[in-house]
PDB file of C-alpha atoms in Angstrom:
ATOM      1  CA  LYS A  34       9.758  -9.567 -15.536  1.00 64.00           C
ATOM      2  CA  ALA A  35       5.997  -9.059 -15.535  1.00 78.00           C
ATOM      3  CA  GLY A  36       4.537  -7.167 -12.609  1.00 91.00           C
ATOM      4  CA  VAL A  37       1.539  -7.932 -10.477  1.00 95.00           C
ATOM      5  CA  THR A  38      -1.597  -8.146 -12.586  1.00 96.00           C
ATOM      6  CA  GLN A  39      -5.140  -7.691 -11.385  1.00 97.00           C
ATOM      7  CA  THR A  40      -8.343  -8.450 -13.223  1.00 97.00           C
ATOM      8  CA  PRO A  41     -10.698  -6.944 -13.940  1.00 97.00           C
ATOM      9  CA  ARG A  42      -9.490  -3.355 -13.706  1.00 96.00           C
ATOM     10  CA  TYR A  43     -12.991  -1.951 -13.325  1.00 97.00           C
ATOM     11  CA  LEU A  44     -16.179  -3.503 -12.057  1.00 96.00           C
ATOM     12  CA  ILE A  45     -19.684  -2.216 -11.454  1.00 98.00           C
ATOM     13  CA  LYS A  46     -22.067  -4.207  -9.269  1.00 97.00           C
ATOM     14  CA  THR A  47     -25.290  -3.579  -7.419  1.00 97.00           C
ATOM     15  CA  ARG A  48     -26.019  -3.965  -3.729  1.00 97.00           C
ATOM     16  CA  GLY A  49     -26.524  -7.527  -2.624  1.00 97.00           C
ATOM     17  CA  GLN A  50     -24.469  -9.069  -5.408  1.00 98.00           C
ATOM     18  CA  GLN A  51     -21.158 -10.784  -4.904  1.00 98.00           C
ATOM     19  CA  VAL A  52     -17.875 -10.197  -6.692  1.00 98.00           C
ATOM     20  CA  THR A  53     -14.597 -12.029  -7.251  1.00 98.00           C
ATOM     21  CA  LEU A  54     -11.353 -10.217  -7.946  1.00 98.00           C
ATOM     22  CA  SER A  55      -8.216 -11.891  -9.218  1.00 98.00           C
ATOM     23  CA  CYS A  56      -4.529 -11.239  -8.635  1.00 98.00           C
ATOM     24  CA  SER A  57      -1.534 -12.833 -10.331  1.00 98.00           C
ATOM     25  CA  PRO A  58       1.695 -12.194  -8.414  1.00 96.00           C
ATOM     26  CA  ILE A  59       5.125 -11.708  -9.857  1.00 95.00           C
ATOM     27  CA  SER A  60       6.608 -15.023 -10.933  1.00 94.00           C
ATOM     28  CA  GLY A  61       8.302 -16.680  -7.977  1.00 92.00           C
ATOM     29  CA  HIS A  62       6.468 -14.635  -5.367  1.00 92.00           C
ATOM     30  CA  ARG A  63       4.584 -16.760  -2.862  1.00 92.00           C
ATOM     31  CA  SER A  64       2.996 -14.157  -0.632  1.00 92.00           C
ATOM     32  CA  VAL A  65      -0.051 -12.181  -1.730  1.00 95.00           C
ATOM     33  CA  SER A  66      -1.679  -9.440   0.315  1.00 95.00           C
ATOM     34  CA  TRP A  67      -4.894  -7.543  -0.351  1.00 97.00           C
ATOM     35  CA  TYR A  68      -5.676  -3.950   0.605  1.00 97.00           C
ATOM     36  CA  GLN A  69      -8.761  -1.775   0.309  1.00 97.00           C
ATOM     37  CA  GLN A  70      -8.328   1.892  -0.565  1.00 94.00           C
ATOM     38  CA  THR A  71     -11.169   4.363   0.024  1.00 93.00           C
ATOM     39  CA  PRO A  72     -11.184   8.162   0.325  1.00 89.00           C
ATOM     40  CA  GLY A  73     -12.582   7.953   3.849  1.00 86.00           C
ATOM     41  CA  GLN A  74     -10.588   5.102   5.391  1.00 89.00           C
ATOM     42  CA  GLY A  75      -7.435   5.232   3.301  1.00 90.00           C
ATOM     43  CA  LEU A  76      -5.483   2.053   2.722  1.00 93.00           C
ATOM     44  CA  GLN A  77      -6.476  -0.847   4.929  1.00 95.00           C
ATOM     45  CA  PHE A  78      -5.089  -4.369   5.056  1.00 95.00           C
ATOM     46  CA  LEU A  79      -7.575  -7.113   4.232  1.00 96.00           C
ATOM     47  CA  PHE A  80      -5.615 -10.376   4.385  1.00 94.00           C
ATOM     48  CA  GLU A  81      -2.432 -12.134   3.383  1.00 93.00           C
ATOM     49  CA  TYR A  82      -1.925 -15.541   1.839  1.00 94.00           C
ATOM     50  CA  PHE A  83       1.246 -17.574   1.763  1.00 92.00           C
ATOM     51  CA  SER A  84       1.513 -21.061   0.304  1.00 91.00           C
ATOM     52  CA  GLU A  85      -2.280 -21.300  -0.044  1.00 94.00           C
ATOM     53  CA  THR A  86      -2.859 -20.484   3.637  1.00 94.00           C
ATOM     54  CA  GLN A  87      -4.249 -17.306   5.103  1.00 93.00           C
ATOM     55  CA  ARG A  88      -1.502 -16.031   7.391  1.00 90.00           C
ATOM     56  CA  ASN A  89      -2.886 -12.733   8.543  1.00 90.00           C
ATOM     57  CA  LYS A  90      -6.216 -10.953   8.476  1.00 93.00           C
ATOM     58  CA  GLY A  91      -7.293  -7.364   8.916  1.00 93.00           C
ATOM     59  CA  ASN A  92     -10.403  -6.065  10.592  1.00 93.00           C
ATOM     60  CA  PHE A  93     -13.027  -6.689   7.934  1.00 96.00           C
ATOM     61  CA  PRO A  94     -16.348  -8.549   8.152  1.00 96.00           C
ATOM     62  CA  GLY A  95     -16.693 -12.138   7.077  1.00 95.00           C
ATOM     63  CA  ARG A  96     -18.241 -11.031   3.774  1.00 97.00           C
ATOM     64  CA  PHE A  97     -14.665 -10.495   2.639  1.00 98.00           C
ATOM     65  CA  SER A  98     -12.832 -13.713   1.929  1.00 97.00           C
ATOM     66  CA  GLY A  99      -9.979 -14.912  -0.175  1.00 97.00           C
ATOM     67  CA  ARG A 100      -7.963 -17.858  -1.295  1.00 97.00           C
ATOM     68  CA  GLN A 101      -4.683 -18.680  -2.926  1.00 97.00           C
ATOM     69  CA  PHE A 102      -3.995 -21.371  -5.462  1.00 97.00           C
ATOM     70  CA  SER A 103      -0.982 -23.636  -5.842  1.00 96.00           C
ATOM     71  CA  ASN A 104       0.470 -21.320  -8.515  1.00 94.00           C
ATOM     72  CA  SER A 105       0.274 -18.436  -5.982  1.00 95.00           C
ATOM     73  CA  ARG A 106      -2.523 -16.682  -7.846  1.00 97.00           C
ATOM     74  CA  SER A 107      -5.068 -15.280  -5.448  1.00 98.00           C
ATOM     75  CA  GLU A 108      -8.722 -14.329  -5.510  1.00 98.00           C
ATOM     76  CA  MET A 109     -10.759 -12.284  -3.120  1.00 98.00           C
ATOM     77  CA  ASN A 110     -14.496 -12.482  -2.845  1.00 98.00           C
ATOM     78  CA  VAL A 111     -16.958 -10.017  -1.409  1.00 97.00           C
ATOM     79  CA  SER A 112     -20.478 -11.286  -0.818  1.00 95.00           C
ATOM     80  CA  THR A 113     -23.661  -9.303  -0.254  1.00 97.00           C
ATOM     81  CA  LEU A 114     -22.130  -6.105  -1.541  1.00 97.00           C
ATOM     82  CA  GLU A 115     -22.818  -2.832   0.240  1.00 97.00           C
ATOM     83  CA  LEU A 116     -22.424   0.714  -1.058  1.00 96.00           C
ATOM     84  CA  GLY A 117     -19.499   1.179   1.305  1.00 96.00           C
ATOM     85  CA  ASP A 118     -17.572  -1.595  -0.444  1.00 97.00           C
ATOM     86  CA  SER A 119     -16.937   0.757  -3.363  1.00 97.00           C
ATOM     87  CA  ALA A 120     -13.165   1.086  -3.368  1.00 97.00           C
ATOM     88  CA  LEU A 121      -9.918   0.420  -5.137  1.00 95.00           C
ATOM     89  CA  TYR A 122      -8.743  -3.065  -4.202  1.00 97.00           C
ATOM     90  CA  LEU A 123      -4.997  -3.487  -4.382  1.00 96.00           C
ATOM     91  CA  CYS A 124      -3.062  -6.697  -4.437  1.00 96.00           C
ATOM     92  CA  ALA A 125       0.600  -6.888  -3.473  1.00 95.00           C
ATOM     93  CA  SER A 126       3.036  -9.750  -3.840  1.00 93.00           C
ATOM     94  CA  SER A 127       6.353 -10.489  -2.197  1.00 90.00           C
ATOM     95  CA  LEU A 128       8.897 -13.282  -2.347  1.00 86.00           C
ATOM     96  CA  ALA A 129       8.117 -14.786   1.015  1.00 75.00           C
ATOM     97  CA  GLN A 130       6.495 -13.984   4.279  1.00 65.00           C
ATOM     98  CA  VAL A 131       9.551 -12.252   5.662  1.00 66.00           C
ATOM     99  CA  ALA A 132       9.238  -8.791   7.108  1.00 61.00           C
ATOM    100  CA  TYR A 133      12.038  -7.281   5.030  1.00 63.00           C
ATOM    101  CA  ASN A 134      10.730  -8.412   1.666  1.00 74.00           C
ATOM    102  CA  GLU A 135       9.451  -5.627  -0.535  1.00 83.00           C
ATOM    103  CA  GLN A 136       5.801  -5.748  -1.525  1.00 89.00           C
ATOM    104  CA  PHE A 137       5.047  -5.004  -5.171  1.00 92.00           C
ATOM    105  CA  PHE A 138       1.603  -3.630  -5.889  1.00 94.00           C
ATOM    106  CA  GLY A 139      -0.678  -4.209  -8.827  1.00 95.00           C
ATOM    107  CA  PRO A 140      -2.689  -1.432 -10.507  1.00 93.00           C
ATOM    108  CA  GLY A 141      -5.826  -2.354  -8.565  1.00 95.00           C
ATOM    109  CA  THR A 142      -9.418  -3.210  -9.335  1.00 96.00           C
ATOM    110  CA  ARG A 143     -11.834  -0.337  -8.962  1.00 96.00           C
ATOM    111  CA  LEU A 144     -15.144  -1.659  -7.672  1.00 98.00           C
ATOM    112  CA  THR A 145     -18.241   0.514  -7.810  1.00 98.00           C
ATOM    113  CA  VAL A 146     -21.332  -0.666  -5.970  1.00 97.00           C
ATOM    114  CA  LEU A 147     -24.599   0.964  -7.046  1.00 96.00           C
TER     115      LEU A 147
ATOM    116  CA  GLY B 392      -0.732  -0.875  18.291  1.00 83.00           C
ATOM    117  CA  ASN B 393       0.652   0.191  14.958  1.00 88.00           C
ATOM    118  CA  SER B 394      -0.268   3.461  13.289  1.00 92.00           C
ATOM    119  CA  VAL B 395       1.128   6.098  10.967  1.00 95.00           C
ATOM    120  CA  THR B 396       0.334   9.794  11.125  1.00 95.00           C
ATOM    121  CA  GLN B 397       1.070  11.722   8.002  1.00 93.00           C
ATOM    122  CA  MET B 398       1.009  15.383   7.127  1.00 84.00           C
ATOM    123  CA  GLU B 399      -2.332  16.447   5.751  1.00 82.00           C
ATOM    124  CA  GLY B 400      -2.442  17.680   2.207  1.00 84.00           C
ATOM    125  CA  PRO B 401      -2.818  18.789  -0.363  1.00 94.00           C
ATOM    126  CA  VAL B 402       0.576  20.343  -0.886  1.00 96.00           C
ATOM    127  CA  THR B 403       1.192  22.632  -3.843  1.00 97.00           C
ATOM    128  CA  LEU B 404       4.722  23.681  -4.715  1.00 97.00           C
ATOM    129  CA  SER B 405       6.439  25.465  -7.547  1.00 97.00           C
ATOM    130  CA  GLU B 406       8.954  23.549  -9.605  1.00 97.00           C
ATOM    131  CA  GLU B 407      12.422  23.388  -7.961  1.00 97.00           C
ATOM    132  CA  ALA B 408      10.995  24.101  -4.495  1.00 97.00           C
ATOM    133  CA  PHE B 409      12.033  22.079  -1.433  1.00 98.00           C
ATOM    134  CA  LEU B 410       9.639  19.377  -0.304  1.00 97.00           C
ATOM    135  CA  THR B 411       9.048  17.992   3.183  1.00 97.00           C
ATOM    136  CA  ILE B 412       6.210  15.620   4.029  1.00 97.00           C
ATOM    137  CA  ASN B 413       6.078  14.755   7.713  1.00 97.00           C
ATOM    138  CA  CYS B 414       5.441  11.237   8.942  1.00 97.00           C
ATOM    139  CA  THR B 415       5.428   9.903  12.495  1.00 97.00           C
ATOM    140  CA  TYR B 416       4.621   6.419  13.650  1.00 96.00           C
ATOM    141  CA  THR B 417       3.605   4.296  16.597  1.00 94.00           C
ATOM    142  CA  ALA B 418       4.719   0.695  16.594  1.00 91.00           C
ATOM    143  CA  THR B 419       5.668  -2.194  18.777  1.00 82.00           C
ATOM    144  CA  GLY B 420       9.128  -3.595  18.327  1.00 81.00           C
ATOM    145  CA  TYR B 421      11.340  -2.391  15.503  1.00 84.00           C
ATOM    146  CA  PRO B 422       9.324  -1.676  12.383  1.00 91.00           C
ATOM    147  CA  SER B 423      10.525  -1.183   8.842  1.00 92.00           C
ATOM    148  CA  LEU B 424       9.447   2.118   7.324  1.00 94.00           C
ATOM    149  CA  PHE B 425       8.480   2.935   3.761  1.00 95.00           C
ATOM    150  CA  TRP B 426       7.389   5.689   1.446  1.00 97.00           C
ATOM    151  CA  TYR B 427       5.140   4.694  -1.427  1.00 97.00           C
ATOM    152  CA  VAL B 428       4.003   6.880  -4.316  1.00 97.00           C
ATOM    153  CA  GLN B 429       0.771   6.569  -6.268  1.00 94.00           C
ATOM    154  CA  TYR B 430       0.416   8.242  -9.647  1.00 92.00           C
ATOM    155  CA  PRO B 431      -3.072   8.888 -11.049  1.00 87.00           C
ATOM    156  CA  GLY B 432      -4.846   5.695 -12.050  1.00 82.00           C
ATOM    157  CA  GLU B 433      -2.048   3.457 -10.869  1.00 85.00           C
ATOM    158  CA  GLY B 434      -1.184   1.243  -7.932  1.00 87.00           C
ATOM    159  CA  LEU B 435       1.478   1.952  -5.344  1.00 93.00           C
ATOM    160  CA  GLN B 436       5.166   2.049  -6.125  1.00 94.00           C
ATOM    161  CA  LEU B 437       7.833   1.754  -3.476  1.00 94.00           C
ATOM    162  CA  LEU B 438       9.807   4.992  -3.376  1.00 97.00           C
ATOM    163  CA  LEU B 439      12.247   4.221  -0.569  1.00 96.00           C
ATOM    164  CA  LYS B 440      12.591   2.257   2.623  1.00 94.00           C
ATOM    165  CA  ALA B 441      14.582   1.985   5.848  1.00 94.00           C
ATOM    166  CA  THR B 442      14.723  -1.098   8.007  1.00 91.00           C
ATOM    167  CA  LYS B 443      16.488   0.097  11.152  1.00 90.00           C
ATOM    168  CA  ALA B 444      17.106   3.202  13.184  1.00 92.00           C
ATOM    169  CA  ASP B 445      19.329   5.884  11.579  1.00 94.00           C
ATOM    170  CA  ASP B 446      19.042   4.233   8.149  1.00 95.00           C
ATOM    171  CA  LYS B 447      18.522   6.678   5.317  1.00 97.00           C
ATOM    172  CA  GLY B 448      16.453   5.565   2.372  1.00 96.00           C
ATOM    173  CA  SER B 449      16.906   7.403  -0.899  1.00 97.00           C
ATOM    174  CA  ASN B 450      15.660   7.180  -4.473  1.00 97.00           C
ATOM    175  CA  LYS B 451      15.112   9.600  -7.377  1.00 95.00           C
ATOM    176  CA  GLY B 452      16.305  12.536  -5.265  1.00 97.00           C
ATOM    177  CA  PHE B 453      13.943  11.724  -2.386  1.00 98.00           C
ATOM    178  CA  GLU B 454      15.337  10.943   1.063  1.00 98.00           C
ATOM    179  CA  ALA B 455      13.989   9.904   4.443  1.00 98.00           C
ATOM    180  CA  THR B 456      15.823   9.022   7.654  1.00 97.00           C
ATOM    181  CA  TYR B 457      14.503   6.551  10.225  1.00 96.00           C
ATOM    182  CA  ARG B 458      14.550   8.475  13.507  1.00 96.00           C
ATOM    183  CA  LYS B 459      13.736   6.194  16.419  1.00 93.00           C
ATOM    184  CA  GLU B 460      14.088   8.924  19.050  1.00 94.00           C
ATOM    185  CA  THR B 461      11.374  11.027  17.415  1.00 95.00           C
ATOM    186  CA  THR B 462       9.519   8.077  15.798  1.00 95.00           C
ATOM    187  CA  SER B 463       9.626   9.898  12.492  1.00 97.00           C
ATOM    188  CA  PHE B 464      10.369   9.198   8.837  1.00 98.00           C
ATOM    189  CA  HIS B 465       9.954  12.531   7.060  1.00 98.00           C
ATOM    190  CA  LEU B 466      10.212  12.599   3.267  1.00 98.00           C
ATOM    191  CA  GLU B 467      12.355  15.299   1.660  1.00 98.00           C
ATOM    192  CA  LYS B 468      13.418  16.343  -1.804  1.00 98.00           C
ATOM    193  CA  GLY B 469      15.619  19.302  -2.567  1.00 97.00           C
ATOM    194  CA  SER B 470      14.086  20.308  -5.894  1.00 96.00           C
ATOM    195  CA  VAL B 471      10.714  18.964  -7.008  1.00 97.00           C
ATOM    196  CA  GLN B 472       9.637  18.537 -10.607  1.00 97.00           C
ATOM    197  CA  VAL B 473       6.218  18.579 -12.220  1.00 96.00           C
ATOM    198  CA  SER B 474       6.570  14.823 -12.725  1.00 95.00           C
ATOM    199  CA  ASP B 475       6.690  14.370  -8.920  1.00 97.00           C
ATOM    200  CA  SER B 476       3.001  15.273  -8.710  1.00 96.00           C
ATOM    201  CA  ALA B 477       1.367  12.262  -7.055  1.00 96.00           C
ATOM    202  CA  VAL B 478       0.036  10.990  -3.742  1.00 95.00           C
ATOM    203  CA  TYR B 479       2.681   9.938  -1.220  1.00 97.00           C
ATOM    204  CA  PHE B 480       2.041   7.364   1.493  1.00 96.00           C
ATOM    205  CA  CYS B 481       4.136   6.691   4.551  1.00 97.00           C
ATOM    206  CA  ALA B 482       3.883   3.113   5.810  1.00 95.00           C
ATOM    207  CA  LEU B 483       5.288   0.772   8.397  1.00 93.00           C
ATOM    208  CA  ARG B 484       5.615  -2.959   8.680  1.00 90.00           C
ATOM    209  CA  SER B 485       6.020  -4.274  12.181  1.00 83.00           C
ATOM    210  CA  THR B 486       8.443  -6.963  13.240  1.00 77.00           C
ATOM    211  CA  GLY B 487       7.268 -10.446  12.350  1.00 73.00           C
ATOM    212  CA  ALA B 488       4.382  -9.348  10.164  1.00 75.00           C
ATOM    213  CA  ASN B 489       4.135  -8.819   6.443  1.00 78.00           C
ATOM    214  CA  ASN B 490       1.222  -6.411   6.215  1.00 85.00           C
ATOM    215  CA  LEU B 491       1.688  -2.681   5.874  1.00 91.00           C
ATOM    216  CA  PHE B 492       0.063   0.077   7.937  1.00 93.00           C
ATOM    217  CA  PHE B 493      -0.387   3.217   5.867  1.00 95.00           C
ATOM    218  CA  GLY B 494      -0.775   6.884   6.584  1.00 95.00           C
ATOM    219  CA  THR B 495      -3.629   8.788   4.987  1.00 93.00           C
ATOM    220  CA  GLY B 496      -1.552   9.962   2.042  1.00 94.00           C
ATOM    221  CA  THR B 497      -0.427  13.432   0.988  1.00 95.00           C
ATOM    222  CA  ARG B 498      -1.300  14.744  -2.437  1.00 95.00           C
ATOM    223  CA  LEU B 499       1.523  16.766  -3.967  1.00 97.00           C
ATOM    224  CA  THR B 500       0.990  19.041  -6.936  1.00 97.00           C
ATOM    225  CA  VAL B 501       3.997  20.712  -8.525  1.00 97.00           C
ATOM    226  CA  ILE B 502       3.273  23.651 -10.797  1.00 97.00           C
ATOM    227  CA  PRO B 503       5.666  24.879 -13.486  1.00 95.00           C
TER     228      PRO B 503
END
């Protein structure tokens, strides 16, 4: 069974640009969550999608947005990039939006903003 | 609110030494508790979990017991190996929510 895949794995952008990251969950998983990992702030929850609807959102500015497609694949978008957006962005999928379901993480997309 | 406080690292141990990484939490309701491990250049892997008080999660020689009275979920291993070198994250998921709250991570280095 294939794991969670994220593309691209590495990305370099400049301030002011926008970026789109993609996540393909494990087959059959309907919930996708996104996390940002930085040395200073650690791992922080961005948002969760379930059945194409955003179900939960962390404390991030509106420049961070996402969506989920009917095949459960998800994208997140960051507009007007800032230096502080440099981070590893992790996607996690789970079977359903049930608290006991295990979340499986992808390898992440490392975004560098210059 | 929900938060996880984790032992600061880095931790350096000799092979076959005993490992403890402390983790305490604050949560509303009855959270599920997790330990995740991150190897260099990779995402997070679930190491073990416990979903209710007094549960013991275990995997690959690692253990952690959900202690409600002390709001703790300390990670232990009796004899570490070089291959255990990684960053370990304690996390909780509160009742009714699917997102995880993580500790700051503890980097473990095991030397031969």
